Short mmCIF file of C-alpha atoms in Angstrom, two decimals:
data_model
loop_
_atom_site.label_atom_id
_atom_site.label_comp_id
_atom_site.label_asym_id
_atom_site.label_seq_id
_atom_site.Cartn_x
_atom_site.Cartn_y
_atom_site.Cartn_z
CA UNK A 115 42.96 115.68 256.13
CA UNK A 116 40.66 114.99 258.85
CA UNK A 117 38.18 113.10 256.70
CA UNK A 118 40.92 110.61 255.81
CA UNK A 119 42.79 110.12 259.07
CA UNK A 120 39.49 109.69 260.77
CA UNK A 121 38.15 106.56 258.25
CA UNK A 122 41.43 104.84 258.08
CA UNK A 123 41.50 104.94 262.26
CA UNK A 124 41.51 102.25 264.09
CA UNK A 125 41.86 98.76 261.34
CA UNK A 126 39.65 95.84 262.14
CA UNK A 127 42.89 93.87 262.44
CA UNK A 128 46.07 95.03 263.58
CA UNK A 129 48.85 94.30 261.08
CA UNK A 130 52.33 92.29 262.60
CA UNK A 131 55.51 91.18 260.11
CA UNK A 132 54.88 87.92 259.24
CA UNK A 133 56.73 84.83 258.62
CA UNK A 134 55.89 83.03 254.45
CA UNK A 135 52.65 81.25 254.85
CA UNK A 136 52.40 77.99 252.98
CA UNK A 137 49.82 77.42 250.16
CA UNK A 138 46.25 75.92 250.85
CA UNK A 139 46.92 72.47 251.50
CA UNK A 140 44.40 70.54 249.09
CA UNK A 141 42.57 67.96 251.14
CA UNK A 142 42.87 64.06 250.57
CA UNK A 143 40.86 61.36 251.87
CA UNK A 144 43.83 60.05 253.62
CA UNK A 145 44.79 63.14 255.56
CA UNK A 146 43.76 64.76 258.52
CA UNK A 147 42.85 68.51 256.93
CA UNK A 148 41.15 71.20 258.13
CA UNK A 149 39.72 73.64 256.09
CA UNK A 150 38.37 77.10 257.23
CA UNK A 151 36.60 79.62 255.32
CA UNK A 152 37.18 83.47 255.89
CA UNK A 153 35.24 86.63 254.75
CA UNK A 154 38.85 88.77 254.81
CA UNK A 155 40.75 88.86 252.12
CA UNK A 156 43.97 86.58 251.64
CA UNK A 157 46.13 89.72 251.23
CA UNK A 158 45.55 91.41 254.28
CA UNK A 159 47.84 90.91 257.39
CA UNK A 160 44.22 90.34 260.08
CA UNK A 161 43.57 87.28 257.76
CA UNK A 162 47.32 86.46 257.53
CA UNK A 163 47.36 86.54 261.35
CA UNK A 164 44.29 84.64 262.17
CA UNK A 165 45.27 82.16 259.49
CA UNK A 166 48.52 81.94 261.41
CA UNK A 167 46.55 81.21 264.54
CA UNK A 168 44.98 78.49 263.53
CA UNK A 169 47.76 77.00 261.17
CA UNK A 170 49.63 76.26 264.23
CA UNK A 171 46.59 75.25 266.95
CA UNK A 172 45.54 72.35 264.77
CA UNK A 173 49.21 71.36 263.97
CA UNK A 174 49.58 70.76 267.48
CA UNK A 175 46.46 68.84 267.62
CA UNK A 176 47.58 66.72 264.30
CA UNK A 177 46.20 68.34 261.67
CA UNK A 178 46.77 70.14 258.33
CA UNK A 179 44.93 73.80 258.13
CA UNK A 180 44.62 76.18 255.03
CA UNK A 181 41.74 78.82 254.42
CA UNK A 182 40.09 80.57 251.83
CA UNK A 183 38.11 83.57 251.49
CA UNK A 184 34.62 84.07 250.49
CA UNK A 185 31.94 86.65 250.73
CA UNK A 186 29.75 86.21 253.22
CA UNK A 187 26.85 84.33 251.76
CA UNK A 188 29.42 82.02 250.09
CA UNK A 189 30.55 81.60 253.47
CA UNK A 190 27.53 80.57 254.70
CA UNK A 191 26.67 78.47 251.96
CA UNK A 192 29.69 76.36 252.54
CA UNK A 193 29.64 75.72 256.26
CA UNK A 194 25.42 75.18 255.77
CA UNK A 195 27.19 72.19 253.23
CA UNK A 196 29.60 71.13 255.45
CA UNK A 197 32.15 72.22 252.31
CA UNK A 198 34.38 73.72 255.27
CA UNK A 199 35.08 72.57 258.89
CA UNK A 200 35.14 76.21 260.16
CA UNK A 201 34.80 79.91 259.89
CA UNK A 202 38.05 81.76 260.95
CA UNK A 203 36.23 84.52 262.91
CA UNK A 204 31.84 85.25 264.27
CA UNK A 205 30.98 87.62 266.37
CA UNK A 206 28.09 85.91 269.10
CA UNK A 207 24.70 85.10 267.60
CA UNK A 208 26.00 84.51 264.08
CA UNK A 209 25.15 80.87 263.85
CA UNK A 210 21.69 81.06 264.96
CA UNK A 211 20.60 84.57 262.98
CA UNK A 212 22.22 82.64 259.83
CA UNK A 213 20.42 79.46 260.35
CA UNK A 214 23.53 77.40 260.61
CA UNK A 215 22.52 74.43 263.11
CA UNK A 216 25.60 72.26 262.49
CA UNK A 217 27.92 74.74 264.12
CA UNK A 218 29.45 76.18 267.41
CA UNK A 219 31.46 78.88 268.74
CA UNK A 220 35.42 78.16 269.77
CA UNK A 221 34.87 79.40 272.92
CA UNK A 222 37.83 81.59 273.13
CA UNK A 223 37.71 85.06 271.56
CA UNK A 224 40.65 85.55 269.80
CA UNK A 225 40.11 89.43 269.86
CA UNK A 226 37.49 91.43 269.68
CA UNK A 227 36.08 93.66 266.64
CA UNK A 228 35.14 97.13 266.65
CA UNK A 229 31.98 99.53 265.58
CA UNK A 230 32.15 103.02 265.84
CA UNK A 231 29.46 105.84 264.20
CA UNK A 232 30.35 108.42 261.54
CA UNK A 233 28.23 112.19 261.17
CA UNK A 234 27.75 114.92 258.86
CA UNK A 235 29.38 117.57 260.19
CA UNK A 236 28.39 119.93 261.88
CA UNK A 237 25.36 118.07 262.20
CA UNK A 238 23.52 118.96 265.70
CA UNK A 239 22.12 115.21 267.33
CA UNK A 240 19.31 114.67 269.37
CA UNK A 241 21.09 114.71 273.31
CA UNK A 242 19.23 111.26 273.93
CA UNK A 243 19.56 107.93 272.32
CA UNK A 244 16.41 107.09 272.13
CA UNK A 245 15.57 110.29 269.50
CA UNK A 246 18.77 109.44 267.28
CA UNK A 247 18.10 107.68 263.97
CA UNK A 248 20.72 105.39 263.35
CA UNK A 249 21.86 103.63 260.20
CA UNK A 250 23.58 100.05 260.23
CA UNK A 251 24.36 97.45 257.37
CA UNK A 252 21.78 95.24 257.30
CA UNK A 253 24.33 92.17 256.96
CA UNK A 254 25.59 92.57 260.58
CA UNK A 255 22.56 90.57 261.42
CA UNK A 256 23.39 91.09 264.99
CA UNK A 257 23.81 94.42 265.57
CA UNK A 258 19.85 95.39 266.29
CA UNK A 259 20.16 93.60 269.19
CA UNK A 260 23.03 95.57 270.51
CA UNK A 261 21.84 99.04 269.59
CA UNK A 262 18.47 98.36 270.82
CA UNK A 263 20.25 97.33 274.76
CA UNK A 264 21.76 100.27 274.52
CA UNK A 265 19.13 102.28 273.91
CA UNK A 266 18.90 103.20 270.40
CA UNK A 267 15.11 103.02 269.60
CA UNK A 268 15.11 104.16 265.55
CA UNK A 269 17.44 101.55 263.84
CA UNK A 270 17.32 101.51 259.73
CA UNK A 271 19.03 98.95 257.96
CA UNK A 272 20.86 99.57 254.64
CA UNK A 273 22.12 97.17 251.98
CA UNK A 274 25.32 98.89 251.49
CA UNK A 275 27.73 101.43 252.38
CA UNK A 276 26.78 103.81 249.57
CA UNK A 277 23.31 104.47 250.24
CA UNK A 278 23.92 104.51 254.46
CA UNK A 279 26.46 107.47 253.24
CA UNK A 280 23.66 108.79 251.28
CA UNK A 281 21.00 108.56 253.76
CA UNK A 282 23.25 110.47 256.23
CA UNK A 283 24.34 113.44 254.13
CA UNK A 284 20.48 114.00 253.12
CA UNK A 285 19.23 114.09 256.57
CA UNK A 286 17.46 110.72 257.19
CA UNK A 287 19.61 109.45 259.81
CA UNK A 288 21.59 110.95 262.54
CA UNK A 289 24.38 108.29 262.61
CA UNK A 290 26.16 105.41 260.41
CA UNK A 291 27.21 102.85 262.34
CA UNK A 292 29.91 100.25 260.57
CA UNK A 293 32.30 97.78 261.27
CA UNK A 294 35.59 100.03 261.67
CA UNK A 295 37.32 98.38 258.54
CA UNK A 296 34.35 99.01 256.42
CA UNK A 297 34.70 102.75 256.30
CA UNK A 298 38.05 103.49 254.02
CA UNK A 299 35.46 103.48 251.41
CA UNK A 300 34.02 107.13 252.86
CA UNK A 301 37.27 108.30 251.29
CA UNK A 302 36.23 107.55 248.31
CA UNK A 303 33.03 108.89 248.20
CA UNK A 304 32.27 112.40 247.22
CA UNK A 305 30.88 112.84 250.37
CA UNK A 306 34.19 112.58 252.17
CA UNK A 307 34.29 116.18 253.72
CA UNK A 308 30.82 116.28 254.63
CA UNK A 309 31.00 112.69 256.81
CA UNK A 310 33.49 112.70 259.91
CA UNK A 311 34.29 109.88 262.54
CA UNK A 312 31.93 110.24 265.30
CA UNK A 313 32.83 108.06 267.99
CA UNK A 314 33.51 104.75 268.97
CA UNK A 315 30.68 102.29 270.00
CA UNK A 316 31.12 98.95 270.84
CA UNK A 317 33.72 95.89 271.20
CA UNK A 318 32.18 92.70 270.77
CA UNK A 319 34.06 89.34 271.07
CA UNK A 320 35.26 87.63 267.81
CA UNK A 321 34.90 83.82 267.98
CA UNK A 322 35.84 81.03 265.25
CA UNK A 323 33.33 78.44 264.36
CA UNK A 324 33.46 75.13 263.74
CA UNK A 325 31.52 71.94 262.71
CA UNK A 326 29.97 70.40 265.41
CA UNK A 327 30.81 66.94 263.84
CA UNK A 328 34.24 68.26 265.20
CA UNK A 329 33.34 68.97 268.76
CA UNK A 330 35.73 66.32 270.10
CA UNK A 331 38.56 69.13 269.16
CA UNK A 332 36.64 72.11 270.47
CA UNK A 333 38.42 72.57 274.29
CA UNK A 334 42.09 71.47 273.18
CA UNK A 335 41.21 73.95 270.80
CA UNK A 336 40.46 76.65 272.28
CA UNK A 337 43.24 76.17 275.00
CA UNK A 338 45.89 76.48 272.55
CA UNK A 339 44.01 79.19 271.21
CA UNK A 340 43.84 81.22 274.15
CA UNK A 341 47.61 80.21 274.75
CA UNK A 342 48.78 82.22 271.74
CA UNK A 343 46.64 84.73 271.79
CA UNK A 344 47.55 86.18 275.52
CA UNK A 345 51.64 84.87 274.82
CA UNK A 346 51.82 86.28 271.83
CA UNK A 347 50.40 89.62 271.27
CA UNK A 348 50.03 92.26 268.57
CA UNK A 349 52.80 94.53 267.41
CA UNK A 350 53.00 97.75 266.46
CA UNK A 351 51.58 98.63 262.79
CA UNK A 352 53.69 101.40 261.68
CA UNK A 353 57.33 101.71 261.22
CA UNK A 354 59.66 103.66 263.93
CA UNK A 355 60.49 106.96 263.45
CA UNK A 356 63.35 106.85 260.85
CA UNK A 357 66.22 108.88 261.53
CA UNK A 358 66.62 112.28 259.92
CA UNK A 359 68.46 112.26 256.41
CA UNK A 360 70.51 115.49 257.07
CA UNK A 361 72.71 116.59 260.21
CA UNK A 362 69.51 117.72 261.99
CA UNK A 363 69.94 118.13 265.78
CA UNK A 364 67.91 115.21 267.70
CA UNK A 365 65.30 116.37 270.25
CA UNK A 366 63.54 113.04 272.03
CA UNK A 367 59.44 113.73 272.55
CA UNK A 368 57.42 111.21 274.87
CA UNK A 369 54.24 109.98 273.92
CA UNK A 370 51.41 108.51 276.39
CA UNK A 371 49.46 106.83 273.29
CA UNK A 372 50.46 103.64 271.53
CA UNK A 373 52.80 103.54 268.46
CA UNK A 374 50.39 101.49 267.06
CA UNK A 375 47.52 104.61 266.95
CA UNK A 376 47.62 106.72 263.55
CA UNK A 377 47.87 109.85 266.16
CA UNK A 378 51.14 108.91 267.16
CA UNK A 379 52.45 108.64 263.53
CA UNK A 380 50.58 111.84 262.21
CA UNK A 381 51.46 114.18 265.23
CA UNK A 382 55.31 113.06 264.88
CA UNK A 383 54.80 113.93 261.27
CA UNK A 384 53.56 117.48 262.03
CA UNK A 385 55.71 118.15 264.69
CA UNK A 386 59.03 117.44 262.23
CA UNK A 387 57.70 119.60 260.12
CA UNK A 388 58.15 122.69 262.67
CA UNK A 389 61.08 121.31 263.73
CA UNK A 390 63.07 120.67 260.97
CA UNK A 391 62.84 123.96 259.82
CA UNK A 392 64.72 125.35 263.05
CA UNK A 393 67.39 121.95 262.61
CA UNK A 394 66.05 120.06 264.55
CA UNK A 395 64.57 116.21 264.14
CA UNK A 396 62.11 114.92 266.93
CA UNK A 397 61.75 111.11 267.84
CA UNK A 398 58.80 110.06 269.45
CA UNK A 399 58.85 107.11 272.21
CA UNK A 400 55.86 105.59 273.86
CA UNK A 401 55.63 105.25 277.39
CA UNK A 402 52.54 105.03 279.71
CA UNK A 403 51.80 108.57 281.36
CA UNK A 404 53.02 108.18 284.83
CA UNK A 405 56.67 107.30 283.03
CA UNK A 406 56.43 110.50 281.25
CA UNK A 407 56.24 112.42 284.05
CA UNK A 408 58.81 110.82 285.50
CA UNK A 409 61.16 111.30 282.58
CA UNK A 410 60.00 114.96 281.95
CA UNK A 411 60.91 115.58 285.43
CA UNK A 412 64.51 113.88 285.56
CA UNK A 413 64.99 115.89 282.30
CA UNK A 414 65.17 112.41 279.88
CA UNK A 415 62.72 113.87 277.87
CA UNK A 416 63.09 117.00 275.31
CA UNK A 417 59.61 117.29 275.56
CA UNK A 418 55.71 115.42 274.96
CA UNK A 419 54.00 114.86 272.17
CA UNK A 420 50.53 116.37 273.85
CA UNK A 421 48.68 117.09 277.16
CA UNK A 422 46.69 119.68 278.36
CA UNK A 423 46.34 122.68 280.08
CA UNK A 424 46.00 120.74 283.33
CA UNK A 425 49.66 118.70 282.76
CA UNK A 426 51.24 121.85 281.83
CA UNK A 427 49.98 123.75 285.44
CA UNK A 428 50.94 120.81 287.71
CA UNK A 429 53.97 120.74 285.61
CA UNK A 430 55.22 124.20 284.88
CA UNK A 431 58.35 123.94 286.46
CA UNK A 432 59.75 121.37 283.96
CA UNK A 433 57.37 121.82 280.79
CA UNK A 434 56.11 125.09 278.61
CA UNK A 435 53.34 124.38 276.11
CA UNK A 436 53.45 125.45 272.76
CA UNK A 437 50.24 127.43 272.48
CA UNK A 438 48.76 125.53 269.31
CA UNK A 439 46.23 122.79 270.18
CA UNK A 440 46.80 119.89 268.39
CA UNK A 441 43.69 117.97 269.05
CA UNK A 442 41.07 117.41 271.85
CA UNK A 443 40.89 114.70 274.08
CA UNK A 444 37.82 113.25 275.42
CA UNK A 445 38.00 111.25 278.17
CA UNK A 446 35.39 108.57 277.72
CA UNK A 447 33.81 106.03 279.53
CA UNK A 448 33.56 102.26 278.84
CA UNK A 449 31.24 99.50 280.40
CA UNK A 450 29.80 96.42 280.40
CA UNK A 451 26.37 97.79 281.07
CA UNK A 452 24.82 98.41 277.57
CA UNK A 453 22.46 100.72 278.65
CA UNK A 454 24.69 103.09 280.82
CA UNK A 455 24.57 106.17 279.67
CA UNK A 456 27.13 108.93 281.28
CA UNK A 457 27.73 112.23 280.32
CA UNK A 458 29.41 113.78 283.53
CA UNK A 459 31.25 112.99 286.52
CA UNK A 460 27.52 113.02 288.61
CA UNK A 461 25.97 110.19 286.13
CA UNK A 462 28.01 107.46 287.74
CA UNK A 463 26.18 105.27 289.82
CA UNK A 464 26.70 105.78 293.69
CA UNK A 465 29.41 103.54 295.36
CA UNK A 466 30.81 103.18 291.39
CA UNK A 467 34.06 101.67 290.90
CA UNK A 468 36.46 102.88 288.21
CA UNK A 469 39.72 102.56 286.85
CA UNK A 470 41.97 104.93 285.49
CA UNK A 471 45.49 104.87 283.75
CA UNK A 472 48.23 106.62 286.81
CA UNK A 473 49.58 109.53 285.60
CA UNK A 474 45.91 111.13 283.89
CA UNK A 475 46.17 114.35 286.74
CA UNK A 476 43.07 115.87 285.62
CA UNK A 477 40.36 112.68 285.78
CA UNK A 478 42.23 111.46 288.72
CA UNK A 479 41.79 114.67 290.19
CA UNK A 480 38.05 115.32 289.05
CA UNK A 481 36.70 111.77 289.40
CA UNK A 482 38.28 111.39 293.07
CA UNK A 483 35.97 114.46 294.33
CA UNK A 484 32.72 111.72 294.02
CA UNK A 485 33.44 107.99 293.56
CA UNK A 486 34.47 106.27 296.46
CA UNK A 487 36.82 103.09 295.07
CA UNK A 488 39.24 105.06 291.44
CA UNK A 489 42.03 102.03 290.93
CA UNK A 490 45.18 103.26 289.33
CA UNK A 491 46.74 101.22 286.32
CA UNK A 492 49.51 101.40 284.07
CA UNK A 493 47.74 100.83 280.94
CA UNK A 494 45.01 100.95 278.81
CA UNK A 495 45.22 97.25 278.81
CA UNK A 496 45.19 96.01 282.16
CA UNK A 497 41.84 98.87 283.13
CA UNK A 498 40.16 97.09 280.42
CA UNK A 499 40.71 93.60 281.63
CA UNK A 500 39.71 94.58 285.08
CA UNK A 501 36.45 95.96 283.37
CA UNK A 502 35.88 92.62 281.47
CA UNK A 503 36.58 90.72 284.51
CA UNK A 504 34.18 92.50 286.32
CA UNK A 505 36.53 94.15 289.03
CA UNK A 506 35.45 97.91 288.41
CA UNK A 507 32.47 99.36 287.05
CA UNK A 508 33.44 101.19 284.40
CA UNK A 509 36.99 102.27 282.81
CA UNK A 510 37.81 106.10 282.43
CA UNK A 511 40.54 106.74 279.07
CA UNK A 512 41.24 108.86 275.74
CA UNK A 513 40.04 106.84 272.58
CA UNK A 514 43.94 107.00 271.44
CA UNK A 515 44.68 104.97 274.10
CA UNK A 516 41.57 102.63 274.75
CA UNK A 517 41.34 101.82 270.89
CA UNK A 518 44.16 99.42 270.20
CA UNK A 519 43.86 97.93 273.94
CA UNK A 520 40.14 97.16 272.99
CA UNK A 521 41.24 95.78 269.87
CA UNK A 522 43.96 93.54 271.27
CA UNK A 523 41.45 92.44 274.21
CA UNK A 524 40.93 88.49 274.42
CA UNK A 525 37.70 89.33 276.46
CA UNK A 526 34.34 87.07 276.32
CA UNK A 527 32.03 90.19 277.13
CA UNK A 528 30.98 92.74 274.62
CA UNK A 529 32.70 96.43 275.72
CA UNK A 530 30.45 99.73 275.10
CA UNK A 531 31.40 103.13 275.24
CA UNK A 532 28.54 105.03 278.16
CA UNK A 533 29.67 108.29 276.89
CA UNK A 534 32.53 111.15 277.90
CA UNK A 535 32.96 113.09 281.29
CA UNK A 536 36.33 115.34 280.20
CA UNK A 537 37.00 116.73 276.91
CA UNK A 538 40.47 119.22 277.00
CA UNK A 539 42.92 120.64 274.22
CA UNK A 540 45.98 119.14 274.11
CA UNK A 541 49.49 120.36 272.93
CA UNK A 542 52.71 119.58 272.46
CA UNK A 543 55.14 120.51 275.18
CA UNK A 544 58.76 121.47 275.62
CA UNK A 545 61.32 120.85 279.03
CA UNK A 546 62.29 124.11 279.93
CA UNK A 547 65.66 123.58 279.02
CA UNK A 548 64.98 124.08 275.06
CA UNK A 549 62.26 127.49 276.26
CA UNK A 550 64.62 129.03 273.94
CA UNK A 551 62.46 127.44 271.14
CA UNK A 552 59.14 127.76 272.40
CA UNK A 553 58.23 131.07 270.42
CA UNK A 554 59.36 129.87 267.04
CA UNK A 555 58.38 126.51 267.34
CA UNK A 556 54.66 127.63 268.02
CA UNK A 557 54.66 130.11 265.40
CA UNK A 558 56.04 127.53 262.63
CA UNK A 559 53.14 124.86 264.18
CA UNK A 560 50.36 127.57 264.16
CA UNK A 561 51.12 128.84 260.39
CA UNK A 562 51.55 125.01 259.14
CA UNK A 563 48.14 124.09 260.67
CA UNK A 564 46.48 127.13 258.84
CA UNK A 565 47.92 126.97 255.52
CA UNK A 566 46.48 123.27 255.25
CA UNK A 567 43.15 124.87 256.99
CA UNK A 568 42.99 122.55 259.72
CA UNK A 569 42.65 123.92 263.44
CA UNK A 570 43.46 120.67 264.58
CA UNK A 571 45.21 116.98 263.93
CA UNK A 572 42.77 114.39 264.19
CA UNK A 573 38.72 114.53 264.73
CA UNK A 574 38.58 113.72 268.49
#
């Protein structure tokens, strides 16, 4: 279970419902057409949304738009040929490391894209950077340069996913590092149980390109661009809870992560599963943590997905845990200093700022004790946009939470993860008014997570 959740985490693109697109729009020597290329495939919903994007920024600007895919070489091939006017996403460097002369960035990210590091398990790394061997596809030209300002001394490229997988069960390398779409294939592999999600690693921006014989259009461009982007921003993948099918009594659960994290979707799941049993059907809701206290203590809750021990002491008089961790949180730490590297509360920098989501007791609480400036936000979202902008040092938050906000991020800076100060058990809480339930609903949770041999949800 663990093997799967964990490589499906996180999509490179977050999916939104989607209007009809119209077909490629064949180009004429009369019309005014724009033609982008793009290494996605036409049938997912990041290329439907990017396509999107741009279908309507150069309508405004009077121009036709249509895309097509390619692999990358193809891609290259074409905009070295001046085939295409444009590439529909780049992360920085691109141009130059592919020898392409006759383009340049749209300076507006659209969003950024993620890497993250996979390792066998139970696999023991060296503590420091600088002794780990990591693996990387050798087509992300770029990423060398990034693992090498962060630290990383011993960098092996591979030619595909297959033999980085290979390399990492046998020993040669300590971590895989891969674009965060490119790793549903570990599922696949009969390696799957052997290879689990490590961490996350780094949010770099995503750009377009385009031909610089069309640099007349590049600032209306990327104005309108940046207009959509930050007016209109990504929905929720999954569906909402349905409602049960029988007469099930409803219980309502808060939930301090996004909907749009597989957690929320998977630890819904499991908790229905207890629940039904005693009639009972649980909807989750996601609201930011301070709100959930608040609504656990007015009673507006039936009870929260997950916190930890911590919650449940500052909390006792309106919550009782149900003794069965679920998962484990760590609370990591995200900069724009490549090379930061911070593995407790007494590796920050003196006079450090930081920011911090209201309502997380036990960093507020730990973190307080030895940085002088700890800003309180409401989201995941708006720490990382003071991080980007440069208005706090560093940003303190769960990768449940931080994942999707990086993803949606319209930030020109790359994003790294400096390491983890906090890592607690969390579980699933009830209000005191249904303590009635507590002891069954723990024992139906503890036997369900041992008959599918799994001591926990999700690999964090």
């Amino acid at each position: 279970m663990i093997a799967v959740i964990t490589t499906i985490l996180l999509a490179l693109f977050f999916s939104q419902p989607l209007d009809s697109f119209a077909q490629h729009v064949p180009a004429t020597p009369n019309a005014k057409t724009m033609q982008f290329v793009c290494t996605g495939k036409p049938h997912e919903a990041g290329y439907k949304y990017v396509e999107k994007i741009y279908r309507r920024a150069f309508a405004k600007l009077g121009y036709q738009f249509s895309m097509r895919h390619a692999t990358k070489e193809d891609a290259i091939n074409l905009l070295r040929s001046e085939s295409v006017d444009g590439d529909c996403g780049r992360v920085a460097h691109f141009s130059e490391l592919s020898g392409l002369t006759n383009t340049q960035s749209i300076p507006h990210a659209y969003r950024m894209v993620e890497f993250s590091s996979w390792a066998k398990a139970d696999h023991q790394l060296p503590s420091s950077r600088k002794d780990q061997v990591i693996g990387y596809n050798s087509n992300a030209l770029f990423i060398p340069t990034y693992l090498e300002s962060m630290g990383y001394k011993k960098i092996q490229g591979f030619n595909n996913t297959d033999s980085m997988i290979q390399a990492l069960v046998d020993g040669d390398i300590d971590l895989l590092m891969h674009y965060h779409v490119g790793m549903p294939k570990l599922k696949e592999s009969p390696y799957a149980k052997k290879v689990v999600y490590h961490n996350h690693i780094l949010s770099v921006p995503l750009h377009g390109l385009l031909l610089k014989k069309h640099q007349h259009l590049l600032r209306d461009l990327s104005d309108i661009i940046a207009r959509q982007t930050t007016t209109s921003p990504f929905k929720a993948t999954q569906a909402p809870n349905q409602p049960p099918k029988t007469n099930l009594k409803p219980l309502k659960f808060s939930c301090a992560i996004p909907s749009s994290n597989l957690y929320f979707k998977v630890v819904g799941d499991t908790l229905n599963q207890a629940f039904n049993t005693m009639g009972y059907h649980i909807t989750l809701q996601s609201i930011s943590r301070g709100r959930e206290i608040a609504e656990l203590k007015n009673g507006n809750m039936d009870g929260s997905c997950g916190r930890t021990n911590f919650f449940a002491n500052n909390m006792q008089e309106y919550v009782t845990k149900l003794d069965v961790p679920l998962t484990k949180n760590r609370f990591q730490v995200w900069s724009t200093t490549p090379e930061a590297e911070i593995n407790s509360i007494h590796d920050f920098p003196p006079q450090s700022s930081l920011a911090v989501v209201r309502g997380t007791i036990s960093v507020n609480q730990k973190v307080r004790q030895y940085l002088p400036i700890v800003k309180q936000v409401n989201s995941a979202h708006t720490g990382l946009q003071l991080l980007a902008a440069g208005e706090v040092d560093f940003y303190v938050d769960i990768i449940q939470s931080a994942g999707p906000s990086l993803q949606h991020l319209n930030s020109q800076v790359p994003i790294y993860l400096s390491g983890s100060i906090h890592g607690a058990p969390v579980y699933p809480m009830l209000h005191r008014k249904h303590i009635y339930l507590q002891k069954q609903a723990t024992e139906l949770l503890r036997k369900q997570l041992e008959s599918s041999n799994e001591d926990h949800l999700i690999h964090y």
